[in-house]
mmCIF file of N, CA, C and O and ligand atoms in Angstrom:
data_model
loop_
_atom_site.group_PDB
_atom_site.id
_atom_site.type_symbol
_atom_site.label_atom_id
_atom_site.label_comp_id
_atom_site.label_asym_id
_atom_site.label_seq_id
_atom_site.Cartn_x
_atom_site.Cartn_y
_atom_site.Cartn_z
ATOM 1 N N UNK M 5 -142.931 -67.854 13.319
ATOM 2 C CA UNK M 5 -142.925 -66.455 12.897
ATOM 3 C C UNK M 5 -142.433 -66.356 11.455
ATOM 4 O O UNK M 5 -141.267 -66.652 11.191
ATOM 5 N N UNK M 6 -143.360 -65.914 10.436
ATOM 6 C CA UNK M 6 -142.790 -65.382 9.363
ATOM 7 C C UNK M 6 -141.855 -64.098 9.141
ATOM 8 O O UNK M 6 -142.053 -62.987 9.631
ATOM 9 N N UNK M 7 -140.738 -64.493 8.258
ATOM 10 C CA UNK M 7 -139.528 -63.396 8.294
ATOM 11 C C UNK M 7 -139.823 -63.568 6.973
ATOM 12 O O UNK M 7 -139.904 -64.576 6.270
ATOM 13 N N UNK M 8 -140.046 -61.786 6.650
ATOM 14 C CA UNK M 8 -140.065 -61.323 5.078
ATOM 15 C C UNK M 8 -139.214 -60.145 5.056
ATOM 16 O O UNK M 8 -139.145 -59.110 5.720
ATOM 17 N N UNK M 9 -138.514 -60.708 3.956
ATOM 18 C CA UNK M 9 -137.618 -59.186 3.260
ATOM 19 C C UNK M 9 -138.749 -58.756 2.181
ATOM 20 O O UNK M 9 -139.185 -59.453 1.265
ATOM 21 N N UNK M 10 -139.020 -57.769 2.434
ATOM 22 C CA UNK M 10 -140.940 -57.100 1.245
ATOM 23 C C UNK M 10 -139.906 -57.695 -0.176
ATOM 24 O O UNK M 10 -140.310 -58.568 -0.944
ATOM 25 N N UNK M 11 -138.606 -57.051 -0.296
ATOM 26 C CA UNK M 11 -138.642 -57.299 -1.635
ATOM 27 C C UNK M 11 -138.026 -58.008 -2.278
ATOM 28 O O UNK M 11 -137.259 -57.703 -3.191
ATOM 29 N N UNK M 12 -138.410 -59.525 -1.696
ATOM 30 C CA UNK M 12 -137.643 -60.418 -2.191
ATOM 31 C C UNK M 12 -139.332 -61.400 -2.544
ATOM 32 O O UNK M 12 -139.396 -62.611 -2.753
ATOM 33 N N UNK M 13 -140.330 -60.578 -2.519
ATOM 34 C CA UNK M 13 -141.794 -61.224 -2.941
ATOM 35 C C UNK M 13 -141.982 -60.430 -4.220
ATOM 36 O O UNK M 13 -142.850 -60.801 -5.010
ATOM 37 N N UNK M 14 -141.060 -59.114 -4.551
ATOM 38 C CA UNK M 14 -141.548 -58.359 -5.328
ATOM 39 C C UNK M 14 -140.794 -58.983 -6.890
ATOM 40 O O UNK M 14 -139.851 -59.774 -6.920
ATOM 41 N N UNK M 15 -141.410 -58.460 -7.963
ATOM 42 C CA UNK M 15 -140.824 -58.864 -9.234
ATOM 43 C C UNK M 15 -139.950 -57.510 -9.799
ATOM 44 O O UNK M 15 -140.015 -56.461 -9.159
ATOM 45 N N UNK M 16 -139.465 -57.565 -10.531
ATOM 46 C CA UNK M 16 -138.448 -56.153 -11.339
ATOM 47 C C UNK M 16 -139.504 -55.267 -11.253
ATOM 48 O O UNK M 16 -139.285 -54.122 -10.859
ATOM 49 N N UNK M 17 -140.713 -55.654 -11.588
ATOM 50 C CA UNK M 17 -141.939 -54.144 -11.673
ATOM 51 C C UNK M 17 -142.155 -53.584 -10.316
ATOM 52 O O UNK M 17 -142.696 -52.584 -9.843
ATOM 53 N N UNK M 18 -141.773 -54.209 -10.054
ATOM 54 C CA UNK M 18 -142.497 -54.107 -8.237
ATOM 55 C C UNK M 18 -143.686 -54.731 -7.770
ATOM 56 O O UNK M 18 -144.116 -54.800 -6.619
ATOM 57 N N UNK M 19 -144.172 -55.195 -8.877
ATOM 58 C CA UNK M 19 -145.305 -56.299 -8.457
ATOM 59 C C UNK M 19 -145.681 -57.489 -7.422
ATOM 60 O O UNK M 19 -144.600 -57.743 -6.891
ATOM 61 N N UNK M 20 -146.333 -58.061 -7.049
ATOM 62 C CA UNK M 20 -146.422 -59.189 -6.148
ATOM 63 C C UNK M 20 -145.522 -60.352 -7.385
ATOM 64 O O UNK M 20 -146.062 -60.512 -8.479
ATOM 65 N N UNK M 21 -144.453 -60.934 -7.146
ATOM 66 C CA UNK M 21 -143.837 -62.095 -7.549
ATOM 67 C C UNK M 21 -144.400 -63.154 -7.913
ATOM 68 O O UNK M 21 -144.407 -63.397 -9.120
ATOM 69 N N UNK M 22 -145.186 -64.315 -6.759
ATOM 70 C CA UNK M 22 -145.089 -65.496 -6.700
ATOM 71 C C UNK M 22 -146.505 -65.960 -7.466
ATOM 72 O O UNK M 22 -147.609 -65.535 -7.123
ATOM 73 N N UNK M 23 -146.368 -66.549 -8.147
ATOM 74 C CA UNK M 23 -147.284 -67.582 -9.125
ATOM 75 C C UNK M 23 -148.022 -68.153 -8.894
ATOM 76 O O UNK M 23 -149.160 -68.100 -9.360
ATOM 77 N N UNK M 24 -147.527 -69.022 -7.949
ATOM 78 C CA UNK M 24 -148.185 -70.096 -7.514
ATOM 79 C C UNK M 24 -149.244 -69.321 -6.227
ATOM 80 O O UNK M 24 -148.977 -68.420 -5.432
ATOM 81 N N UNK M 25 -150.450 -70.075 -6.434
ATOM 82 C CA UNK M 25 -151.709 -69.447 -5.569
ATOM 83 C C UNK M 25 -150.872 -69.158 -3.877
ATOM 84 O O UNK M 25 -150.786 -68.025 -3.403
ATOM 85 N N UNK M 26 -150.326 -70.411 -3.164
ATOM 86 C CA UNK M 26 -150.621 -70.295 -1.869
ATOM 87 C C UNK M 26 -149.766 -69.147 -1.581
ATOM 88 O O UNK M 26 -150.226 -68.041 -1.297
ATOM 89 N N UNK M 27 -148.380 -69.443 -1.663
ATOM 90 C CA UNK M 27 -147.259 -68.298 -1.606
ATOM 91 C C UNK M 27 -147.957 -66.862 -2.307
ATOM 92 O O UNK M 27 -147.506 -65.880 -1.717
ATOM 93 N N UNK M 28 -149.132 -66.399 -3.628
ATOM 94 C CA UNK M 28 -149.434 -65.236 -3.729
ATOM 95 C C UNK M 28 -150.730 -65.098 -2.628
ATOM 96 O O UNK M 28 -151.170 -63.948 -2.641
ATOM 97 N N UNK M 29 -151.257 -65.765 -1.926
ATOM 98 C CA UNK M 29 -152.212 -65.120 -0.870
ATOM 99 C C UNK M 29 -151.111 -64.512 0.576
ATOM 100 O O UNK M 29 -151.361 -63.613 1.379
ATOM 101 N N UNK M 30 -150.021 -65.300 0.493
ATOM 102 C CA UNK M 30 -149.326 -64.523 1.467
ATOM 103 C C UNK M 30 -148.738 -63.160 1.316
ATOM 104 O O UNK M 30 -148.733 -62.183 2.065
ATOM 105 N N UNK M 31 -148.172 -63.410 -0.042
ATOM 106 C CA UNK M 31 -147.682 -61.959 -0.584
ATOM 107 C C UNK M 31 -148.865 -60.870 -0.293
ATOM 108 O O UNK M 31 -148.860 -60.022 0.600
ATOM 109 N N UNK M 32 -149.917 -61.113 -1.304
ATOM 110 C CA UNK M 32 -151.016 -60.051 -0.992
ATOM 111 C C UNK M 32 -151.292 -59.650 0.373
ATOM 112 O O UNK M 32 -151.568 -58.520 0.776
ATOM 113 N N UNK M 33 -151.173 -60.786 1.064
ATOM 114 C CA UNK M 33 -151.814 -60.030 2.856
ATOM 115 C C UNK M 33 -150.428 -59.002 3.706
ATOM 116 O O UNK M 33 -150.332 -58.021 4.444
ATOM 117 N N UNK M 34 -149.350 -60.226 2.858
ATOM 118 C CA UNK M 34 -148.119 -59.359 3.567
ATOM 119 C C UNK M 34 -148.256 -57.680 2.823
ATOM 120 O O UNK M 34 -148.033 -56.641 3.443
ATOM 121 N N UNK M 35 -148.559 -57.744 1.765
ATOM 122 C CA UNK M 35 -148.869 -56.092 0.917
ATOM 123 C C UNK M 35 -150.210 -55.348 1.714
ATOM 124 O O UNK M 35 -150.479 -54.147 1.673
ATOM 125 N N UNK M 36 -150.665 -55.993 2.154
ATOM 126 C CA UNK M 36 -151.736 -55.252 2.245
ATOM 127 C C UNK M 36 -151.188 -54.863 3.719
ATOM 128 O O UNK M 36 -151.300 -53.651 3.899
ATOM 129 N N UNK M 37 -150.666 -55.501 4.748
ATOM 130 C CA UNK M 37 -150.376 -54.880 5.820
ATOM 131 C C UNK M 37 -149.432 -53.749 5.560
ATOM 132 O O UNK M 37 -149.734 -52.743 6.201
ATOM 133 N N UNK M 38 -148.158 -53.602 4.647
ATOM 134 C CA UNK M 38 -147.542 -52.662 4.485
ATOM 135 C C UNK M 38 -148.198 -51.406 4.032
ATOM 136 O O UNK M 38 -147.889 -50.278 4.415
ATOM 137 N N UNK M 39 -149.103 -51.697 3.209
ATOM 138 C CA UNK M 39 -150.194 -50.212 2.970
ATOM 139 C C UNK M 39 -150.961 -50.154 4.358
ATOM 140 O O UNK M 39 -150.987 -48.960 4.656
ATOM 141 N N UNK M 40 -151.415 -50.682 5.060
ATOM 142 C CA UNK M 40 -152.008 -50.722 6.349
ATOM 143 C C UNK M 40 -151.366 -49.828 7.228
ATOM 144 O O UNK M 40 -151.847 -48.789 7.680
ATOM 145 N N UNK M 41 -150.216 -50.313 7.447
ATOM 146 C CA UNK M 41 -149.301 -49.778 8.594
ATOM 147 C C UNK M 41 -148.440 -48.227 8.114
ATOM 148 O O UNK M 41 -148.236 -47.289 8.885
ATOM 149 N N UNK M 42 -148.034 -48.283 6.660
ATOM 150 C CA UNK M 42 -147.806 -47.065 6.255
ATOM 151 C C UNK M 42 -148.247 -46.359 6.259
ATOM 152 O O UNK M 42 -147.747 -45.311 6.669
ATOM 153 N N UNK M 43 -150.050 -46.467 5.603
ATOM 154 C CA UNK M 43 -151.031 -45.405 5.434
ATOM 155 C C UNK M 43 -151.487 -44.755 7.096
ATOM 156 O O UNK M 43 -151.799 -43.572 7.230
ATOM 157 N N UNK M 44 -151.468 -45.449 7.927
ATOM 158 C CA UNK M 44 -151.996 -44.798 9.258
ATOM 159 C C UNK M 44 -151.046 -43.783 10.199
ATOM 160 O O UNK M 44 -151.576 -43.104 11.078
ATOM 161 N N UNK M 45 -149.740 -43.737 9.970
ATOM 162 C CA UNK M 45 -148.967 -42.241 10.474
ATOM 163 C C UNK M 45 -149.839 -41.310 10.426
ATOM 164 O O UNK M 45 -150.517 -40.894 9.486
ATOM 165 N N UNK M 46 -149.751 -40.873 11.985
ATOM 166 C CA UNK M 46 -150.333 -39.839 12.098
ATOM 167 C C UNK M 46 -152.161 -39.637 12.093
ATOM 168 O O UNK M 46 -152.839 -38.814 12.708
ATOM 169 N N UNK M 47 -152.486 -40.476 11.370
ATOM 170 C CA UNK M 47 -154.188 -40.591 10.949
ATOM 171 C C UNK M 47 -154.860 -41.962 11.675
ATOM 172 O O UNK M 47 -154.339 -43.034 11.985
ATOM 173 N N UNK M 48 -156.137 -41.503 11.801
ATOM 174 C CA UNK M 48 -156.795 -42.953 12.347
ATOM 175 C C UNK M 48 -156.309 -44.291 11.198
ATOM 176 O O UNK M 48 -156.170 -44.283 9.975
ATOM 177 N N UNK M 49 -156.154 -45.279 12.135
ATOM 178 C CA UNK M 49 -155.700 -46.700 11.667
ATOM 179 C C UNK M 49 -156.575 -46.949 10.600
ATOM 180 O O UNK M 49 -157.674 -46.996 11.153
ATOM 181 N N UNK M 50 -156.801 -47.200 8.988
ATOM 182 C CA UNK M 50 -157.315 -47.764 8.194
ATOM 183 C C UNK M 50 -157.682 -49.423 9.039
ATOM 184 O O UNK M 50 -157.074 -49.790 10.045
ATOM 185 N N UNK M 51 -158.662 -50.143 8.433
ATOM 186 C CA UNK M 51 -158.670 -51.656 8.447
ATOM 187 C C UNK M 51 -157.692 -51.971 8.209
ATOM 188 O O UNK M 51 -156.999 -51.530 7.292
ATOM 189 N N UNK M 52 -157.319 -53.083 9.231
ATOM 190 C CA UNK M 52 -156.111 -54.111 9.133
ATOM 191 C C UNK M 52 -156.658 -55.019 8.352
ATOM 192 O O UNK M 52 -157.878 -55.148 8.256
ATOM 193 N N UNK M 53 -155.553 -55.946 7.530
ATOM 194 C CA UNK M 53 -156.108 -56.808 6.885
ATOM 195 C C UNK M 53 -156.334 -58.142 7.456
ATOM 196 O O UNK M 53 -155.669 -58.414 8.456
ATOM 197 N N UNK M 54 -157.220 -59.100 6.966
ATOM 198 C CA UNK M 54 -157.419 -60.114 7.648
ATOM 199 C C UNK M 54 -156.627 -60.966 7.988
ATOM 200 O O UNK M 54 -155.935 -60.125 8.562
ATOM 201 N N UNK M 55 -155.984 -62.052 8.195
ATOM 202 C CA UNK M 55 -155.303 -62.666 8.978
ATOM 203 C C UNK M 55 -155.154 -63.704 7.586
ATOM 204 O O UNK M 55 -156.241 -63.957 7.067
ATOM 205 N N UNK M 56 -154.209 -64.195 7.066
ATOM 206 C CA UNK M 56 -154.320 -64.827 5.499
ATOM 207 C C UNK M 56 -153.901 -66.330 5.984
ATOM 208 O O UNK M 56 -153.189 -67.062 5.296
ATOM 209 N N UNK M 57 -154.503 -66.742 7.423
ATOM 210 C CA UNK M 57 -154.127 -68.082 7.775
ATOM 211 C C UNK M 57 -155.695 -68.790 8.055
ATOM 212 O O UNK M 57 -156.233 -69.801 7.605
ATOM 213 N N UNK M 58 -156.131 -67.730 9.029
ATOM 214 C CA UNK M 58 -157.182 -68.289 10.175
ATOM 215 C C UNK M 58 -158.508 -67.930 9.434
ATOM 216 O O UNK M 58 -159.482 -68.675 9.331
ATOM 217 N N UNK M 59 -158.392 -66.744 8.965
ATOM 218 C CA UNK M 59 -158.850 -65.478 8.299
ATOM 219 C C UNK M 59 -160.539 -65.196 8.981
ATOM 220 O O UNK M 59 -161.562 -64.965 8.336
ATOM 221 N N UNK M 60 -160.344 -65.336 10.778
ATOM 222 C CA UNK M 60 -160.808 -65.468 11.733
ATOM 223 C C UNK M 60 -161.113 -63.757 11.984
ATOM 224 O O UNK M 60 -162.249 -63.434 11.636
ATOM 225 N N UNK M 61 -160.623 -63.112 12.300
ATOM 226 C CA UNK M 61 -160.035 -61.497 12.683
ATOM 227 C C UNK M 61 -158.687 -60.989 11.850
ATOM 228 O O UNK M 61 -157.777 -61.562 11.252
ATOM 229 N N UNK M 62 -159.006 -59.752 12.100
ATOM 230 C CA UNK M 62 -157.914 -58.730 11.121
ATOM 231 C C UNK M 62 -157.121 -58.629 12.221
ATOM 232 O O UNK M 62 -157.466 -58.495 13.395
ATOM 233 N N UNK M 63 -155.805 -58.720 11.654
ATOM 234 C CA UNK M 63 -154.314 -58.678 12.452
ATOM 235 C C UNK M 63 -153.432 -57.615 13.032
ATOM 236 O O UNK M 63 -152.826 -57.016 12.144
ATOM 237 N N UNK M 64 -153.210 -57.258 14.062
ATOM 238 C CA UNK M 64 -152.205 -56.336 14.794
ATOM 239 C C UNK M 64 -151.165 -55.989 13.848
ATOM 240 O O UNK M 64 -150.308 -56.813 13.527
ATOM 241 N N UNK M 65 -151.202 -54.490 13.260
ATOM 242 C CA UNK M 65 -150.008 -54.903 12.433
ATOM 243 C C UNK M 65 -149.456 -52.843 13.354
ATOM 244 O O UNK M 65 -150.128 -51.839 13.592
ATOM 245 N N UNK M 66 -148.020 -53.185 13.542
ATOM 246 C CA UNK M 66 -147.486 -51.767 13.942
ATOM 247 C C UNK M 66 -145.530 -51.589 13.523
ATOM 248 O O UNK M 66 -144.804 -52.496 13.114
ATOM 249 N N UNK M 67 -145.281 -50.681 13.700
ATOM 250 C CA UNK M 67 -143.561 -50.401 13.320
ATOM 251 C C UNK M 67 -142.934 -50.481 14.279
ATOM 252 O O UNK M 67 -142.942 -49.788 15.296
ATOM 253 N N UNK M 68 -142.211 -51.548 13.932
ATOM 254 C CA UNK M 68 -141.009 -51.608 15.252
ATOM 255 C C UNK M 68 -140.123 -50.661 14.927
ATOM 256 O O UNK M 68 -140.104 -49.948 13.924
ATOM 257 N N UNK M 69 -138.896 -50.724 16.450
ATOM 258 C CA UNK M 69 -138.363 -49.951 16.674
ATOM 259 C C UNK M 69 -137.504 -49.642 15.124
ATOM 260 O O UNK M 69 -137.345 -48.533 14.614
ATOM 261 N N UNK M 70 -137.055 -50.887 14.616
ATOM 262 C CA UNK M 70 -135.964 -50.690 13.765
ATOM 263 C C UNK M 70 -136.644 -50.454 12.542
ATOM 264 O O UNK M 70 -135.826 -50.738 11.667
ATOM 265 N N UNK M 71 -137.818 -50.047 11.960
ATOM 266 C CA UNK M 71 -138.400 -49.826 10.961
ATOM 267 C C UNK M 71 -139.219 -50.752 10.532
ATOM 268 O O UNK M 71 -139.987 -50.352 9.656
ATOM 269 N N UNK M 72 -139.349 -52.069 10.901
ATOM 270 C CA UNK M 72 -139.369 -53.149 10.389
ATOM 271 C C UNK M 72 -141.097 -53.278 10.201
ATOM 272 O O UNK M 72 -141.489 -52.118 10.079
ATOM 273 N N UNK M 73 -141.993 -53.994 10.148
ATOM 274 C CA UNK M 73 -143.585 -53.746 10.375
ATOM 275 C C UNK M 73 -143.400 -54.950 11.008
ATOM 276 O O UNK M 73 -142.407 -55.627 10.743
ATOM 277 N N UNK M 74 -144.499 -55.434 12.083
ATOM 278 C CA UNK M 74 -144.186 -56.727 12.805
ATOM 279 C C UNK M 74 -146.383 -56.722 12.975
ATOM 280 O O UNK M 74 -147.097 -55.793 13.352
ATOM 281 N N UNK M 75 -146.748 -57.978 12.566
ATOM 282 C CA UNK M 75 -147.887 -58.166 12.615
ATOM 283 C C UNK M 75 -148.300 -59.431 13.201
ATOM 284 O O UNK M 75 -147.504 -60.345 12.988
ATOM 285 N N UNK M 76 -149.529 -59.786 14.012
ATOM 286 C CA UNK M 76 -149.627 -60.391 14.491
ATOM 287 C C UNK M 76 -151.251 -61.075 14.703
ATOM 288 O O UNK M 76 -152.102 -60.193 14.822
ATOM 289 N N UNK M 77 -151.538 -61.839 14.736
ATOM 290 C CA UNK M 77 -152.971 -62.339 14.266
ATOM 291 C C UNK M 77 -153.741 -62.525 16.304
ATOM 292 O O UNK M 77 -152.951 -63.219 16.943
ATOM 293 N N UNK M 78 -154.215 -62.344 16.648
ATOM 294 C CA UNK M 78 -155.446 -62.211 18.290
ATOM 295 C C UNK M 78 -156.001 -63.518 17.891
ATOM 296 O O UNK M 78 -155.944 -64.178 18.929
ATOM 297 N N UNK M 79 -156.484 -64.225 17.007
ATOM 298 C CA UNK M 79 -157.444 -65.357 16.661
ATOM 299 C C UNK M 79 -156.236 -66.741 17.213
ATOM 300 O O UNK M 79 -156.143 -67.366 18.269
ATOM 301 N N UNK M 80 -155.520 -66.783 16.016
ATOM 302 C CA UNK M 80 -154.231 -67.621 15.570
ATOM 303 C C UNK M 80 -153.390 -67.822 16.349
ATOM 304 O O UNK M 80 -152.997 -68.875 16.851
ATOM 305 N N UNK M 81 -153.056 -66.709 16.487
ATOM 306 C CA UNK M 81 -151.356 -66.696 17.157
ATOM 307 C C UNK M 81 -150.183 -66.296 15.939
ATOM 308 O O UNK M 81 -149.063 -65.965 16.328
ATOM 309 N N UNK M 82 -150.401 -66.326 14.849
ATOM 310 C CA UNK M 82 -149.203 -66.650 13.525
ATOM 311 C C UNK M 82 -148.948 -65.101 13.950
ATOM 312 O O UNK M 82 -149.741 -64.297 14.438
ATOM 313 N N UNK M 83 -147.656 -64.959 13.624
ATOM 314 C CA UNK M 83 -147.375 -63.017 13.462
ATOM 315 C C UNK M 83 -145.814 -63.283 12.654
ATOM 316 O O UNK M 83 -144.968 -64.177 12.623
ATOM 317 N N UNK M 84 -145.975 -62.221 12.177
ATOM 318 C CA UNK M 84 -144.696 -61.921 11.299
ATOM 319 C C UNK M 84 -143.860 -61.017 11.337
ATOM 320 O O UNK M 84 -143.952 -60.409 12.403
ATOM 321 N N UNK M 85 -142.749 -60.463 10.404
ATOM 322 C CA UNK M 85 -142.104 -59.638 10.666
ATOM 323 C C UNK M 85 -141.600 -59.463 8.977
ATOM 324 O O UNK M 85 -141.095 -60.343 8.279
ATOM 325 N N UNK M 86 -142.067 -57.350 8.401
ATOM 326 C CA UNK M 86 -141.420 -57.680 7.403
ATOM 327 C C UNK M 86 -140.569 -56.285 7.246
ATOM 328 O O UNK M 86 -140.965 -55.138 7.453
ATOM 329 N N UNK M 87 -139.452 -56.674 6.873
ATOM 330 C CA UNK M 87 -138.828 -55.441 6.289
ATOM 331 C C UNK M 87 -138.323 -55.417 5.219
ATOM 332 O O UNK M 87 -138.410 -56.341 4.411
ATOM 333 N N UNK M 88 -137.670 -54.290 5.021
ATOM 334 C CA UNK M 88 -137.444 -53.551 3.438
ATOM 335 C C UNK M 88 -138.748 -53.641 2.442
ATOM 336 O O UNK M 88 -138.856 -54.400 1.478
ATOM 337 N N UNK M 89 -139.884 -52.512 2.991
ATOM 338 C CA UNK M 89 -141.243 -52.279 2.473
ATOM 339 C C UNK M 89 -140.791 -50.892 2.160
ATOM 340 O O UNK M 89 -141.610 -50.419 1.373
ATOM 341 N N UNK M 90 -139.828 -50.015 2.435
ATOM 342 C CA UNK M 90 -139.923 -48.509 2.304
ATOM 343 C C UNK M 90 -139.717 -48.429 0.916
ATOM 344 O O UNK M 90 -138.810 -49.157 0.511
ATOM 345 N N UNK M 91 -140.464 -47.562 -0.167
ATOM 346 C CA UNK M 91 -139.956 -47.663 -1.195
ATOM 347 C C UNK M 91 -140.888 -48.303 -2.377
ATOM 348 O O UNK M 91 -140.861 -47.826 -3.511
ATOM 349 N N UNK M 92 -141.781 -49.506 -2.006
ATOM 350 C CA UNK M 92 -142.560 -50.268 -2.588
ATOM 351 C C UNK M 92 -143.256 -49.388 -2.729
ATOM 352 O O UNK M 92 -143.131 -48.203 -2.421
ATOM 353 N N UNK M 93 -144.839 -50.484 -3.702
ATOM 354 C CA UNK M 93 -146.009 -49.592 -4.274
ATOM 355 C C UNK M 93 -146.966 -49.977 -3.209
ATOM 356 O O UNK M 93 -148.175 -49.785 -3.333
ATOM 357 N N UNK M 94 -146.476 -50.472 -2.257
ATOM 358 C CA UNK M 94 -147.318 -50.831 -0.955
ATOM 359 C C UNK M 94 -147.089 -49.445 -0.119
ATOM 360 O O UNK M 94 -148.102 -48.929 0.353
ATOM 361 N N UNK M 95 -145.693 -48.738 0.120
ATOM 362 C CA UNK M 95 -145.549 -47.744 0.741
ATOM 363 C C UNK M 95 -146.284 -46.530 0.925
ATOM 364 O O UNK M 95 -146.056 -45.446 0.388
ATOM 365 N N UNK M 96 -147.101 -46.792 1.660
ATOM 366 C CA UNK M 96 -148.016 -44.983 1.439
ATOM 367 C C UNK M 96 -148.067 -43.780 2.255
ATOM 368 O O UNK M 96 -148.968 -42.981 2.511
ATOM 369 N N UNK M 97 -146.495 -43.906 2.685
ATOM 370 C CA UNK M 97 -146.202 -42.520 3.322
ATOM 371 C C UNK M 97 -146.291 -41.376 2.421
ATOM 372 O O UNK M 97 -145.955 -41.403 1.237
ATOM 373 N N UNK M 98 -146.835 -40.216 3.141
ATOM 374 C CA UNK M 98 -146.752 -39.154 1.935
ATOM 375 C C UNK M 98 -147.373 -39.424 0.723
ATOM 376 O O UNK M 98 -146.860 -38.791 -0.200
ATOM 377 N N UNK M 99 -148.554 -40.340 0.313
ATOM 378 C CA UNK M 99 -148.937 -40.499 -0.359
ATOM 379 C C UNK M 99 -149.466 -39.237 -0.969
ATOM 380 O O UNK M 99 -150.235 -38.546 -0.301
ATOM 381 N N UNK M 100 -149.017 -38.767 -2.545
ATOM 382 C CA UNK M 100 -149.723 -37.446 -3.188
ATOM 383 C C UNK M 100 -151.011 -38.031 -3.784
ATOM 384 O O UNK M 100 -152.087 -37.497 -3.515
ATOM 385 N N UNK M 101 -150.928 -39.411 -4.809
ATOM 386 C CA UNK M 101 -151.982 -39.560 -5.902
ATOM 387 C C UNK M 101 -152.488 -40.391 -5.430
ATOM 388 O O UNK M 101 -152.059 -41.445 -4.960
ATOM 389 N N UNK M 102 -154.204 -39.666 -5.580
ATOM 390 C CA UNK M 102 -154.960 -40.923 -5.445
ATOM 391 C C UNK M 102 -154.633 -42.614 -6.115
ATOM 392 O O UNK M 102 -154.308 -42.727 -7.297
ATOM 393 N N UNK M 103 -154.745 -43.651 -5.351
ATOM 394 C CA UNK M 103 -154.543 -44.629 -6.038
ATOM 395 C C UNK M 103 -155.644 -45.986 -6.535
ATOM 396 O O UNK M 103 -156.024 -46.864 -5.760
ATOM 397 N N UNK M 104 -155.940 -45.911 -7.689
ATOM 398 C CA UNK M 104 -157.368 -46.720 -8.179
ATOM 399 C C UNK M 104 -156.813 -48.043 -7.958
ATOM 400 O O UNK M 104 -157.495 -49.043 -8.181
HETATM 401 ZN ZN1 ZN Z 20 -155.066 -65.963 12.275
#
């Protein structure tokens, strides 16, 4: 099981961090589930993102009890767990502005 603190991938900008290719395909999928799981409160589920292992099927991603996002791959088996996403540019609760 992957354990992510969101913002310990992030840089001072808030950007995705890591440099090196393999560690930034994880970052990106781990980002993309946090816009995933944020953006769907309340509204039909957007696409989950694909699974950044198997990349077989798009991954179970939902909010645990304690806030945390916990995702999980149906193909694989790999699932994760990430918190401290509230706040990021991944966060899209209440989203006002469109984002290009
Ligand atoms: Zn998988």
């Amino acid at each position: 099981m992957y354990i992510t603190d969101f913002r310990h991938i992030l840089d001072e900008s808030g950007a995705i961090g890591p440099a090196k290719a393999s560690a930034r395909v994880m970052a990106q999928f781990q980002a993309d589930v946090v816009a995933n799981v944020s953006n769907a409160t309340g509204q039909q589920a957007p696409t989950a993102p694909r699974c950044f292992r198997c990349r077989k099927s798009t991954v179970n991603a939902c909010l645990a009890r304690d806030s945390a996002i916990v995702w999980t791959c149906p193909s694989c088996g790999v699932e994760g767990r990430i918190s401290n996403w509230q706040g990021s540019m991944w966060d899209l609760r209440d989203q006002q502005v469109p984002r290009s």
